[in-house]
Coordinates of C-alpha atoms and ligand atoms in Angstrom, one line a residue:
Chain F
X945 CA 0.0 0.0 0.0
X946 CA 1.5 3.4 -1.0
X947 CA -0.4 5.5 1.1
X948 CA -2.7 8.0 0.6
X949 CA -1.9 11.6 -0.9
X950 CA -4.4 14.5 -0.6
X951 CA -4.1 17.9 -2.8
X952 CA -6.4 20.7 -1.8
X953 CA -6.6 23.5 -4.9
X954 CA -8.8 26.7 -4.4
X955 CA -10.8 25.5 -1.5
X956 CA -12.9 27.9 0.1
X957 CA -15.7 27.7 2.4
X958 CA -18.1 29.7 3.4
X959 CA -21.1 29.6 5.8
X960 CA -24.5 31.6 5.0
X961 CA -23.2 33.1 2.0
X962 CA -21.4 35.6 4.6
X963 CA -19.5 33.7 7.2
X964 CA -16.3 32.7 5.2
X965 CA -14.5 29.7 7.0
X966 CA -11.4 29.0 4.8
X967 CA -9.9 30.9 2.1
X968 CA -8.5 29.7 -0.6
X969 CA -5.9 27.3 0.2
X970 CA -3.8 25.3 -1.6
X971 CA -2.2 22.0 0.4
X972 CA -0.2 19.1 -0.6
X973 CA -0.2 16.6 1.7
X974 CA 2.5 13.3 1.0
X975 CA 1.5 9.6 1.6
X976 CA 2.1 8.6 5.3
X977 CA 2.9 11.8 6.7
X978 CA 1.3 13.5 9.8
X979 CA 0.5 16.9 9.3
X980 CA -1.0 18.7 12.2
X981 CA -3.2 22.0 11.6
X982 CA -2.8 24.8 14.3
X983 CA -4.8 27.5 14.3
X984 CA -6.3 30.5 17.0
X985 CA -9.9 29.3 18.0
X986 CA -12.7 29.8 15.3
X987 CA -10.4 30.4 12.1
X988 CA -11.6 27.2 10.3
X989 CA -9.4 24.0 11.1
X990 CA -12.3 22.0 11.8
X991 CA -14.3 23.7 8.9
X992 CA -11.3 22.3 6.4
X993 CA -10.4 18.8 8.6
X994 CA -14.3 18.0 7.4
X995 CA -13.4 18.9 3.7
X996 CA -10.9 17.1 3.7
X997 CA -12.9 13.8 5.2
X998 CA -15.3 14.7 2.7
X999 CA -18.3 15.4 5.3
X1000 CA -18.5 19.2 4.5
X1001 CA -18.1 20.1 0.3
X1002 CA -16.1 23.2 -0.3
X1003 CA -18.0 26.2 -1.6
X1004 CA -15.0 26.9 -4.2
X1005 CA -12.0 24.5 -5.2
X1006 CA -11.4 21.0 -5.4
X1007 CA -10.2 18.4 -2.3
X1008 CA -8.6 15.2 -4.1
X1009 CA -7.7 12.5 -1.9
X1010 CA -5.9 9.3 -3.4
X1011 CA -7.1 6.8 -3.5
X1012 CA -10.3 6.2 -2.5
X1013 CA -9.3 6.0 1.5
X1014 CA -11.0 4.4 4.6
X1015 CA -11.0 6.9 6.9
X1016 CA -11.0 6.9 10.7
X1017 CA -12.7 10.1 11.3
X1018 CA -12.5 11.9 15.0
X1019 CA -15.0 14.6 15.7
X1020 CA -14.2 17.4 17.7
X1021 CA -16.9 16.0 20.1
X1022 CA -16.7 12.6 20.9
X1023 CA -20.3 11.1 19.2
X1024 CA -20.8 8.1 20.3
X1025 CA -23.8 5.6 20.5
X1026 CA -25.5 6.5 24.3
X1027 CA -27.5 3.1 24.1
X1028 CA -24.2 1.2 22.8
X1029 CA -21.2 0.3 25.7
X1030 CA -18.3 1.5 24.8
X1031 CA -17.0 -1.8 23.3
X1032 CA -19.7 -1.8 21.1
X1033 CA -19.2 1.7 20.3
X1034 CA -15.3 1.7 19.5
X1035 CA -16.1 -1.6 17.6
X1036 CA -18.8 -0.4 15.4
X1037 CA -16.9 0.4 11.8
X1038 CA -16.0 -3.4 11.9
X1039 CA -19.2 -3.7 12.7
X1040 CA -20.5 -1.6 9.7
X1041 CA -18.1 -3.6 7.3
X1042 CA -19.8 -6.9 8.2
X1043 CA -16.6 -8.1 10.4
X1044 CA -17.8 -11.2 12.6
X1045 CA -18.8 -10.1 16.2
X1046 CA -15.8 -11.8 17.9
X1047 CA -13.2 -9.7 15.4
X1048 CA -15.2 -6.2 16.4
X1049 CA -14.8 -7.7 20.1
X1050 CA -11.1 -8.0 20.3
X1051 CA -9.9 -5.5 17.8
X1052 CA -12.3 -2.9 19.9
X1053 CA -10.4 -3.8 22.9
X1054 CA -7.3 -4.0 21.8
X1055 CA -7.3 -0.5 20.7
X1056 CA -9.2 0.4 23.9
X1057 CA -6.1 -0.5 25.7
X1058 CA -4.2 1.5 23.7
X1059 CA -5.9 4.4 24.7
X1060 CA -6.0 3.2 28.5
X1061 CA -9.6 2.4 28.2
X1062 CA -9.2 -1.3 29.1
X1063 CA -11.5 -1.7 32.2
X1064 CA -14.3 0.7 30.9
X1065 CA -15.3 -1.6 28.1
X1066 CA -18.7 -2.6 29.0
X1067 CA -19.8 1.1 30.9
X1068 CA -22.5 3.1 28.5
X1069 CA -20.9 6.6 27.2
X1070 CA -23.3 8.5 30.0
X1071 CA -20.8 6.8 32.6
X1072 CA -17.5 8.4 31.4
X1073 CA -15.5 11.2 32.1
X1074 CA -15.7 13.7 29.1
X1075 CA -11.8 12.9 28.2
X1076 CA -12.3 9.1 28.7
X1077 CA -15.2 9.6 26.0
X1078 CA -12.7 11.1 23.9
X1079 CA -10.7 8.6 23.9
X1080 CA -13.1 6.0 23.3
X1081 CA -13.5 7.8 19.8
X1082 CA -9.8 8.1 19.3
X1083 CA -10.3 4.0 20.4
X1084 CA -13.1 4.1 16.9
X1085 CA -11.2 6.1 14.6
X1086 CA -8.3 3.6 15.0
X1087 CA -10.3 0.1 14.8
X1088 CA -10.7 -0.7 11.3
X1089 CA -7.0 0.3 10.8
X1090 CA -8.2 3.3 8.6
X1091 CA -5.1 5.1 5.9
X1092 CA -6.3 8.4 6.5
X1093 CA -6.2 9.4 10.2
X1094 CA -8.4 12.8 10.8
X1095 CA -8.4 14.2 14.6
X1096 CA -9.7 16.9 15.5
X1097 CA -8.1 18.1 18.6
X1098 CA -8.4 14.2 19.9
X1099 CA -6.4 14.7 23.5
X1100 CA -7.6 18.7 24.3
X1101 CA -9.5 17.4 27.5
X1102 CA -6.6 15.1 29.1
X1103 CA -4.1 16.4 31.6
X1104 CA -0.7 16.4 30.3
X1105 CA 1.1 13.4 31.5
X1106 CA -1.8 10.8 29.8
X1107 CA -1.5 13.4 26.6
X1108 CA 2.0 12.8 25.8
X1109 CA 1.8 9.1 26.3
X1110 CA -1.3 8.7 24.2
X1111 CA 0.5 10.8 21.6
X1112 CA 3.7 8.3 22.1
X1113 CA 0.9 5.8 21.6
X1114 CA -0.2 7.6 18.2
X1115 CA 3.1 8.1 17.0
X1116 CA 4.4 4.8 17.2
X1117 CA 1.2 3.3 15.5
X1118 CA 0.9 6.1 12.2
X1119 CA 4.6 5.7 12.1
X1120 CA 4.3 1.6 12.1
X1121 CA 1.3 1.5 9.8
X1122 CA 2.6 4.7 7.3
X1123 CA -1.0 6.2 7.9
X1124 CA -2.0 9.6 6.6
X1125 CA -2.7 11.2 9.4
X1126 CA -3.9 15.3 9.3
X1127 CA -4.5 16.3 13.3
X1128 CA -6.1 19.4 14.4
X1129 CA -4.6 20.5 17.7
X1130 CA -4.1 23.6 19.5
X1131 CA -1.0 22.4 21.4
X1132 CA 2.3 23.2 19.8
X1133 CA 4.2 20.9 21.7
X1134 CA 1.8 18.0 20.2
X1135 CA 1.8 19.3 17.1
X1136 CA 6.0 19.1 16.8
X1137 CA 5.8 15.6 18.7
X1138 CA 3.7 14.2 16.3
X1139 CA 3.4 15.8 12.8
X1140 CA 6.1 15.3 10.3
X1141 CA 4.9 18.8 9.3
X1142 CA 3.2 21.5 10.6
X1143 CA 0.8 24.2 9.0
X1144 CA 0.0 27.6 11.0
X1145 CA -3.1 28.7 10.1
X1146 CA -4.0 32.5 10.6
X1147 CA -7.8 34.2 12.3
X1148 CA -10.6 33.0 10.1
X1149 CA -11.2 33.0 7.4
X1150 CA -8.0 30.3 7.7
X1151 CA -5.0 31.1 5.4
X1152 CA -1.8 29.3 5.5
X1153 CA 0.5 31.2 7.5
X1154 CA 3.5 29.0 7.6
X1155 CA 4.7 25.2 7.2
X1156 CA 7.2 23.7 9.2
X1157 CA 8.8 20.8 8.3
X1158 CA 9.8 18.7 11.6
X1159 CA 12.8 16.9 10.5
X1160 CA 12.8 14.5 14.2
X1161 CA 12.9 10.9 13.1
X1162 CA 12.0 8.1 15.7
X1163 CA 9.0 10.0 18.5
X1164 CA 10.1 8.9 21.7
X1165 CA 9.3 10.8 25.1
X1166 CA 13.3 12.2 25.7
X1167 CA 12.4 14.3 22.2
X1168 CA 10.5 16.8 23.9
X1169 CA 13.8 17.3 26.3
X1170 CA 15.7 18.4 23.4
X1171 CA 17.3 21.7 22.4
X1172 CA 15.6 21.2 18.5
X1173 CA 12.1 20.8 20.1
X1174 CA 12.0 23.3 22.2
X1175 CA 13.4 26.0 19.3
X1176 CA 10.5 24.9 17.1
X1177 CA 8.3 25.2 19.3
X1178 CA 9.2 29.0 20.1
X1179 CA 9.3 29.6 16.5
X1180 CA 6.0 28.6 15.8
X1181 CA 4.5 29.9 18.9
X1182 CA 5.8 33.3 17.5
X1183 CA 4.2 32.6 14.1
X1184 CA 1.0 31.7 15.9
X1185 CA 1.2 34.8 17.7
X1186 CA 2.1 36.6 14.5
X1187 CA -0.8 35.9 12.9
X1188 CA -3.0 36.6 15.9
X1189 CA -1.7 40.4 16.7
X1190 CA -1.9 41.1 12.7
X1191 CA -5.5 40.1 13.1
X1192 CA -6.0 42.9 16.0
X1193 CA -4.7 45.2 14.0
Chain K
X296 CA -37.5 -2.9 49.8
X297 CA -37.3 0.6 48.8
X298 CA -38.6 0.1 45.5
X299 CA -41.4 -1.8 47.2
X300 CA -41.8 1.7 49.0
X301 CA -41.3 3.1 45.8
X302 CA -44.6 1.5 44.1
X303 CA -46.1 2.4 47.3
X304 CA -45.9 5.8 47.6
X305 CA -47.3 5.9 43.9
X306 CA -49.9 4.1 44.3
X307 CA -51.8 5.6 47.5
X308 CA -52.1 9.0 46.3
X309 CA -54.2 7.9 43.0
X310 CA -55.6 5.1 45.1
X311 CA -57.1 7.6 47.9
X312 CA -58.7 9.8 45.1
X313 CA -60.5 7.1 43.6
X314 CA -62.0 6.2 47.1
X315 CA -63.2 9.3 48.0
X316 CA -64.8 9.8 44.5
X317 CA -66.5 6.4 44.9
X318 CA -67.7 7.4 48.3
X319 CA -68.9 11.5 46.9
X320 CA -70.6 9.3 44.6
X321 CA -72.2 6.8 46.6
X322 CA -73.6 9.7 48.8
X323 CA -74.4 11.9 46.0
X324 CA -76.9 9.0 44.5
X325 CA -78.2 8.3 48.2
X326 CA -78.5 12.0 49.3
X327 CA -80.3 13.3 46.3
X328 CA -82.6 9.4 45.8
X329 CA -81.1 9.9 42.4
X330 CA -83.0 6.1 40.7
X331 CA -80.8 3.2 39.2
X332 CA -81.5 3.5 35.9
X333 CA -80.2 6.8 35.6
X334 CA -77.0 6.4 38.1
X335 CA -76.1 3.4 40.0
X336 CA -74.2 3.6 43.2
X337 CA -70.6 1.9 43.3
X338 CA -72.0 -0.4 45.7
X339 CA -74.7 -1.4 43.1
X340 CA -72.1 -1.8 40.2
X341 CA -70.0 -4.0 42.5
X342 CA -72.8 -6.1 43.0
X343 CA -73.7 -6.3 39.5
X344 CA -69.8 -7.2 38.3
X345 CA -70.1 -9.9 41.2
X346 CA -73.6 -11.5 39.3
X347 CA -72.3 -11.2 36.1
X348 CA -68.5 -11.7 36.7
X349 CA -68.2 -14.9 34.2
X350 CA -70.2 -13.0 31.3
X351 CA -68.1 -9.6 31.9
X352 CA -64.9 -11.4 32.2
X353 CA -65.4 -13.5 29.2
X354 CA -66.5 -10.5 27.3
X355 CA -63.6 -8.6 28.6
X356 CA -61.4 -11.5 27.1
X357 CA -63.1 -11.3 23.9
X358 CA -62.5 -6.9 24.0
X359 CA -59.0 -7.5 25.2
X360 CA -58.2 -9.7 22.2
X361 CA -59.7 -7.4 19.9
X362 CA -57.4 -4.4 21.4
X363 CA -54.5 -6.4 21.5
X364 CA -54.4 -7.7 18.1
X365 CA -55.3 -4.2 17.4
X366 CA -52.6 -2.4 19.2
X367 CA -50.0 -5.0 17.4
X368 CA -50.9 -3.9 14.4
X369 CA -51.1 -0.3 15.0
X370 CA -47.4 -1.0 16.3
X371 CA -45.9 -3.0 13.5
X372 CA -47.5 -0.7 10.7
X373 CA -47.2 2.8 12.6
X374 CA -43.2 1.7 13.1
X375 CA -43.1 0.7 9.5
X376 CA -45.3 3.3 7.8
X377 CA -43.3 6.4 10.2
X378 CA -40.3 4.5 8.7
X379 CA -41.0 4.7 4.7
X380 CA -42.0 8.2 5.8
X381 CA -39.0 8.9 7.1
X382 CA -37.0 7.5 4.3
X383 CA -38.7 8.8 1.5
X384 CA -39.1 12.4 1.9
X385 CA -41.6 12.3 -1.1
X386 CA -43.9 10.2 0.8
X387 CA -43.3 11.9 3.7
X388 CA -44.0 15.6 2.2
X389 CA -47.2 13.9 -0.2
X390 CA -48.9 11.6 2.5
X391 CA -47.5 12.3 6.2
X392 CA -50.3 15.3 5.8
X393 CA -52.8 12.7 5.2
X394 CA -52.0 10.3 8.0
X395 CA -53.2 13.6 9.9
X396 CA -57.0 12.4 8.3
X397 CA -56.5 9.7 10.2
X398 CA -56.8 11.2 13.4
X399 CA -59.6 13.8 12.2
X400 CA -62.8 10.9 10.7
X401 CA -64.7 10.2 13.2
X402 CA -64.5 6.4 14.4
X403 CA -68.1 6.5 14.9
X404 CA -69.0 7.3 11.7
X405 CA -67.0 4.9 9.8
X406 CA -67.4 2.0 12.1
X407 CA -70.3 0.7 10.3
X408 CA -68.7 1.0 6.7
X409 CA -66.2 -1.6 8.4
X410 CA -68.9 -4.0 9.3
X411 CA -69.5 -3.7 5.4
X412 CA -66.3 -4.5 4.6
X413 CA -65.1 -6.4 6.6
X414 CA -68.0 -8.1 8.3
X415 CA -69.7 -8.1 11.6
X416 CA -67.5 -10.0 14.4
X417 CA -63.5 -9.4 15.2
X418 CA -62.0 -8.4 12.1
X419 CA -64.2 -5.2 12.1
X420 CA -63.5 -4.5 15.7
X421 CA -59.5 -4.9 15.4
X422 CA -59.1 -2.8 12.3
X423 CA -61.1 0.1 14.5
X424 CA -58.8 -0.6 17.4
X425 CA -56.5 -0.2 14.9
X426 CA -57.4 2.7 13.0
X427 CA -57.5 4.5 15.8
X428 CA -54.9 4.1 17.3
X429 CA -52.3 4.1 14.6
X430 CA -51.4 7.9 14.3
X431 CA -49.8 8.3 17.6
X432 CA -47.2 5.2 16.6
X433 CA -46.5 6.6 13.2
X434 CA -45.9 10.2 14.6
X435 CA -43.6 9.2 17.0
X436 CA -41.6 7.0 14.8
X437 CA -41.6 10.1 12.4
X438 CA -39.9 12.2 14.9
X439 CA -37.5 10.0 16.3
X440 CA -36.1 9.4 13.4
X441 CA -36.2 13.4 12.0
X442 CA -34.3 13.7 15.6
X443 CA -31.5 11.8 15.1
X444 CA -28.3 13.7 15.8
X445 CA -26.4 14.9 12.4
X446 CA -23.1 14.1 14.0
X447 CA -24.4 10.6 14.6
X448 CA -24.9 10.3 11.1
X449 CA -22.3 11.6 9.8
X450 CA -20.3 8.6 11.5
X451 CA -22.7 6.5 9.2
X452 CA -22.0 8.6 6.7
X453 CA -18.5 8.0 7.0
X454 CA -18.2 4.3 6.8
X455 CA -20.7 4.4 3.9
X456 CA -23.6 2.7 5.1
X457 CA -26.7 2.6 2.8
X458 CA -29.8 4.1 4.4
X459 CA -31.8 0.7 5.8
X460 CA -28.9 -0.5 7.7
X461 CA -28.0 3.4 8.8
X462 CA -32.1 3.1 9.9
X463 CA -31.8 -0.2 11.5
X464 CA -28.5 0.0 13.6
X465 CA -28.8 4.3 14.5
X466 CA -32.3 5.4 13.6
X467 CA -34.6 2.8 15.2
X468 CA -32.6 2.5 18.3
X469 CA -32.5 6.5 18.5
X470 CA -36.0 6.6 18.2
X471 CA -37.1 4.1 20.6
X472 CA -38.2 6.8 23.1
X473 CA -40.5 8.6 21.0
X474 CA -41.9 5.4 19.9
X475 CA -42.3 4.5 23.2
X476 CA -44.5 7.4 23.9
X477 CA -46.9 7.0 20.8
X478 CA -47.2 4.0 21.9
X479 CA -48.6 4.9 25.0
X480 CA -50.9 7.4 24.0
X481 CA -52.0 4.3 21.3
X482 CA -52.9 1.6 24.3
X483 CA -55.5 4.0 25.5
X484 CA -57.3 4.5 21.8
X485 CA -56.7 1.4 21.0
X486 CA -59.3 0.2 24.1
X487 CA -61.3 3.2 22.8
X488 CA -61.7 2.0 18.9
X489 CA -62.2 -1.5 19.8
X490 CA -65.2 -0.7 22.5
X491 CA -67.1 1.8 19.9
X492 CA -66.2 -0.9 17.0
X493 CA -68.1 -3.4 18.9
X494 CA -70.8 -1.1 19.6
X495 CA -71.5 -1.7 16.0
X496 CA -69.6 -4.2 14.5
X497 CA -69.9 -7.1 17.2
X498 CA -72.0 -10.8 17.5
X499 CA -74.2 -10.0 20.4
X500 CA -75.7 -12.6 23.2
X501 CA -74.0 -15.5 24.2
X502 CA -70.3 -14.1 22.8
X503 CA -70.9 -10.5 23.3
X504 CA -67.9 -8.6 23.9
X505 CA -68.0 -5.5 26.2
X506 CA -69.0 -3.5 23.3
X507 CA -72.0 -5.3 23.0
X508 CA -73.2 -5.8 26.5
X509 CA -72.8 -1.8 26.7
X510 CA -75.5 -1.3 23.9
X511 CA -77.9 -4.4 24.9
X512 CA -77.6 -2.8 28.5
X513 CA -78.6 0.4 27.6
X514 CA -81.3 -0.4 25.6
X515 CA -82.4 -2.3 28.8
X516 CA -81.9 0.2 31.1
X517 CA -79.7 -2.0 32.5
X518 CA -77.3 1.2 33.8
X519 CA -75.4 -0.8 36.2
X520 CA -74.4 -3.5 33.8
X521 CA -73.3 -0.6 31.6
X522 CA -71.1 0.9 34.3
X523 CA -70.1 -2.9 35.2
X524 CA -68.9 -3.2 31.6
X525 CA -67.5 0.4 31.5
X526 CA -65.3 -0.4 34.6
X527 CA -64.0 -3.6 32.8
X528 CA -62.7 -1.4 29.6
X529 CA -60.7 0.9 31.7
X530 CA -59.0 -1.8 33.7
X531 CA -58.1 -3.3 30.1
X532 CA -56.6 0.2 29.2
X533 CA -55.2 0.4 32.6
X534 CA -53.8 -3.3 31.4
X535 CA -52.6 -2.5 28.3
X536 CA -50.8 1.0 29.1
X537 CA -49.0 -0.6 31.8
X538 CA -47.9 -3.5 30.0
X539 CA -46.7 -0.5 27.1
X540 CA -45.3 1.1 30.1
X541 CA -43.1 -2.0 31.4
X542 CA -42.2 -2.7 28.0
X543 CA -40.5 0.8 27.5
X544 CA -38.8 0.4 30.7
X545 CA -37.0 -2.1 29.9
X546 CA -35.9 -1.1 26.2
X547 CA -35.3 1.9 27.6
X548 CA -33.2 1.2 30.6
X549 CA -30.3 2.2 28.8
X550 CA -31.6 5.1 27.7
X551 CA -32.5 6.3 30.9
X552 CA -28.8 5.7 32.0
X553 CA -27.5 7.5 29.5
X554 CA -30.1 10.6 30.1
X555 CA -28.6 10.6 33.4
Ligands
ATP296 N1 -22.3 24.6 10.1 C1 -21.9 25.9 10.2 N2 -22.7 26.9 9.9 C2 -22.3 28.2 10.0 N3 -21.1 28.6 10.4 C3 -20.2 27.6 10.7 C4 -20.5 26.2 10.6 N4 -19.5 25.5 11.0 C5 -18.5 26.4 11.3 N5 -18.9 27.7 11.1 C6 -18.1 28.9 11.3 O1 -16.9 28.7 10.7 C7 -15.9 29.3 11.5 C8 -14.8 28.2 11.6 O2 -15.3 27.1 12.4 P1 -14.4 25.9 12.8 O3 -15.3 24.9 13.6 O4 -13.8 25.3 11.5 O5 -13.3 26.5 13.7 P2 -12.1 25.8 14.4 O6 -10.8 26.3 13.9 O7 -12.2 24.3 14.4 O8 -12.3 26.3 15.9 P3 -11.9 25.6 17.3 O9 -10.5 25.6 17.4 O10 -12.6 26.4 18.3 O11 -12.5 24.2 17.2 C9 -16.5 29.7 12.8 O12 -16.6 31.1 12.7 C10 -17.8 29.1 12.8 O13 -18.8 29.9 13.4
MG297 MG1 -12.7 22.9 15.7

């Protein structure tokens, strides 16, 4: 499998014929890479994550993804079944592609171990803790070992020590399984642990700012301890910033 | 234990209201001489249901079949017609305004065309149980499913699941609480449409359901026997809704911990 490549031209969106979302953007995304989107609040990431996952049609332009992909889509909000445990939930695209029950069963919890969801397996959604639920759709997105990964700020409710092992977690796998993987986050530290490249978007109506290519090879926790990390971080935190204090201009 | 306390303290309130009605009542008829053919006393309907308890309770068996087999259908189509409704948004613009007709003709009035087409006796009385009783299912079917979260179906959307299954696996379970409550309001017609049905559509003497004792009652100013009968129809409703009501407790168990 080669992986799948995505090429945005033109694409624009914009809500109630007013309300413009995303302006035109051009974006070439490479087979297996992880690209992480980050953005101020409001200036379209989710907007153009859902164009890209083909659940939102762009008003202008054209979103090519190739080929045809199975995606593992996470919402910003977690969306799962209330009358479904969360096995049941985190199992159901198996389900969907007519996988025998006992396959959805162990891939489900397989993957709910991966995101330290082991032992709340059988509890309805109503029963968890909004960044357990989270991760029971992170759990989903991951179970019917999708090639194009979409999160949209998948970790934003978990306190910072379960964050950067989850995102070991993450890295490890897309890295393993050379999965497309575009992630919306709004930390920068995730965003440089993760991505292989990272876009900075600017206040809506979402224009590329600037791309940073993170040239780190193998993720492991001692990366973030580094000299390298921390200067891209600060350089993109300026960009970010950039962008913002142009806006309130 | 509790939940034994539970059913208690529901019960007593409703419970004391109904005897202090029957007792007003009792006094009122006593007090004011009111005669027997006009209003019976409580004491005089219990005593009739006592004479006549094997003919009421076999013709409340013969009612209760009627509304049962009544209510089924009115369950099976309303879920099924709210469903093609729901799917096909042509249908749903073109005849969901119709269904409303439904609600609107007056049973009475059509009750004996059914006994033309469909003959006097059981098959008459169960497609007025059902008649009536029908809308209430097909609405709330109809909204449950227009309800269903967009997010939720976008998941669907996702994985590119055809509409059926997309109905089967997220609609239909999403709409079992609205369902639910159509259903409800539907036990209570349902007892309604079978009782006028066999006012008019029913074999009377030996096998006369409820219905049909009403009318040869009242011809015979037999009032009590009509009250006896009356009192027999709402415990069937009272029957029936709480048998709709235990059945939507437990499908909806796990509703009701997720609305938590
Ligand atoms: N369905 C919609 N209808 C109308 N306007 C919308 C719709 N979806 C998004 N918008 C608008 O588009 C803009 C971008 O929204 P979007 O959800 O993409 O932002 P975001 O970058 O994901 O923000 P956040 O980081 O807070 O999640 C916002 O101004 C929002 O109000
Ligand atoms: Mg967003």
């Amino acid at each position: 499998m080669s992986g799948v490549e995505i090429e945005l031209r033109g694409v624009t969106k914009t809500f109630d014929r007013s309300v413009e979302a995303v302006a035109p953007m051009d974006l070439d995304l490479r087979p297996g890479r992880v690209t992480a989107l980050l953005g101020p609040t409001g200036c379209g990431k989710s907007t153009l994550l859902r164009m890209i996952g083909g659940v939102e049609t762009p008003t202008a332009g054209s979103v090519a993804v190739r080929p045809k992909p199975r995606i593992g889509f996470c919402f910003q909000e977690p969306r799962l079944l209330p009358w479904r445990n969360v096995l049941r939930n985190v199992g159901l695209p198996l389900e969907l592609d007519g996988r025998p029950r006992d396959v959805c069963r162990r891939e489900a919890q397989r993957r709910l171990e991966m995101v330290r969801l082991g032992d709340a397996a059988e509890l309805l959604p109503a029963a968890l803790s909004g960044g357990m639920r989270m991760r029971a759709a992170v759990a989903r997105s991951l179970v019917a070992d999708p090639d194009l990964l979409l999160l949209d700020e998948p970790f934003g409710a978990l306190d910072e020590v379960t964050r950067f092992r989850l995102d070991e977690e993450v890295a490890t796998l897309v890295r393993e399984q050379s999965i497309t993987v575009v992630l919306v986050t709004h930390s920068i530290s995730e965003a440089v642990f993760l991505a292989d490249e990272v876009v900075v978007l600017s206040p809506r109506p979402a224009r590329i700012i600037e791309r940073y290519e993170i040239p780190f090879g193998e993720r492991v926790a001692s990366l973030r301890g580094t000299e390298e990390f921390a200067r891209l971080q600060a350089s993109i935190y300026a960009c970010l910033r950039g962008g913002m204090m142009e806006d309130e201009r | 234990m509790s939940r034994r306390a539970g059913v208690f303290a529901a019960v007593w309130p409703p419970l004391l209201v109904v005897v202090i009605l029957l007792v007003l009542w009792e006094l009122v008829v006593v007090l004011f001489s009111i005669p027997e053919y006009l209003l019976p006393t409580p004491i005089a309907v219990g005593r009739t249901m006592i004479e006549q308890w094997p003919r009421l309770i076999a013709a409340t068996g013969r009612t209760a079949t009627a509304t049962l087999a009544g209510f089924a259908a009115s369950a099976v189509l309303g879920v099924v017609a709210g469903s093609l409704l729901s799917l096909v948004p042509l249908a749903r613009r073109g005849i969901y305004p119709l269904t409303l007709l439904l609600q609107m003709v007056p049973l009475v009035a059509i009750a004996p065309m059914l006994v033309i087409w469909f003959g006097i006796g059981l098959p008459s009385v169960i497609v007025a149980a059902c008649i009536v009783s029908i809308f209430p299912v097909i609405a709330g079917t109809l909204d449950g499913l227009q309800s269903v979260d967009a997010g939720l179906e976008e998941i669907f959307r996702i994985h590119r699941v055809g509409r059926i299954r997309t109905w089967w696996k997220l609609g239909l379970p999403w709409s079992i609480p609205s369902v639910i409550t159509g259903l409800r309001i539907a036990a209570g017609l349902a007892v309604i449409g079978a009782i006028v049905g066999e006012f008019v559509g029913a074999y009377g003497g030996q096998h006369a359901p409820l219905g049909a004792i009403i009318t040869s009652a009242l011809k015979q100013n037999q009032t009590s026997t009509v009250f006896a009968a009356i009192a027999m129809a709402s415990a069937l409703g009272f029957l029936l809704f709480g048998l709709v009501n235990l059945g939507g407790w437990i499908l909806l168990r796990r509703w009701h911990a997720s609305a938590q």
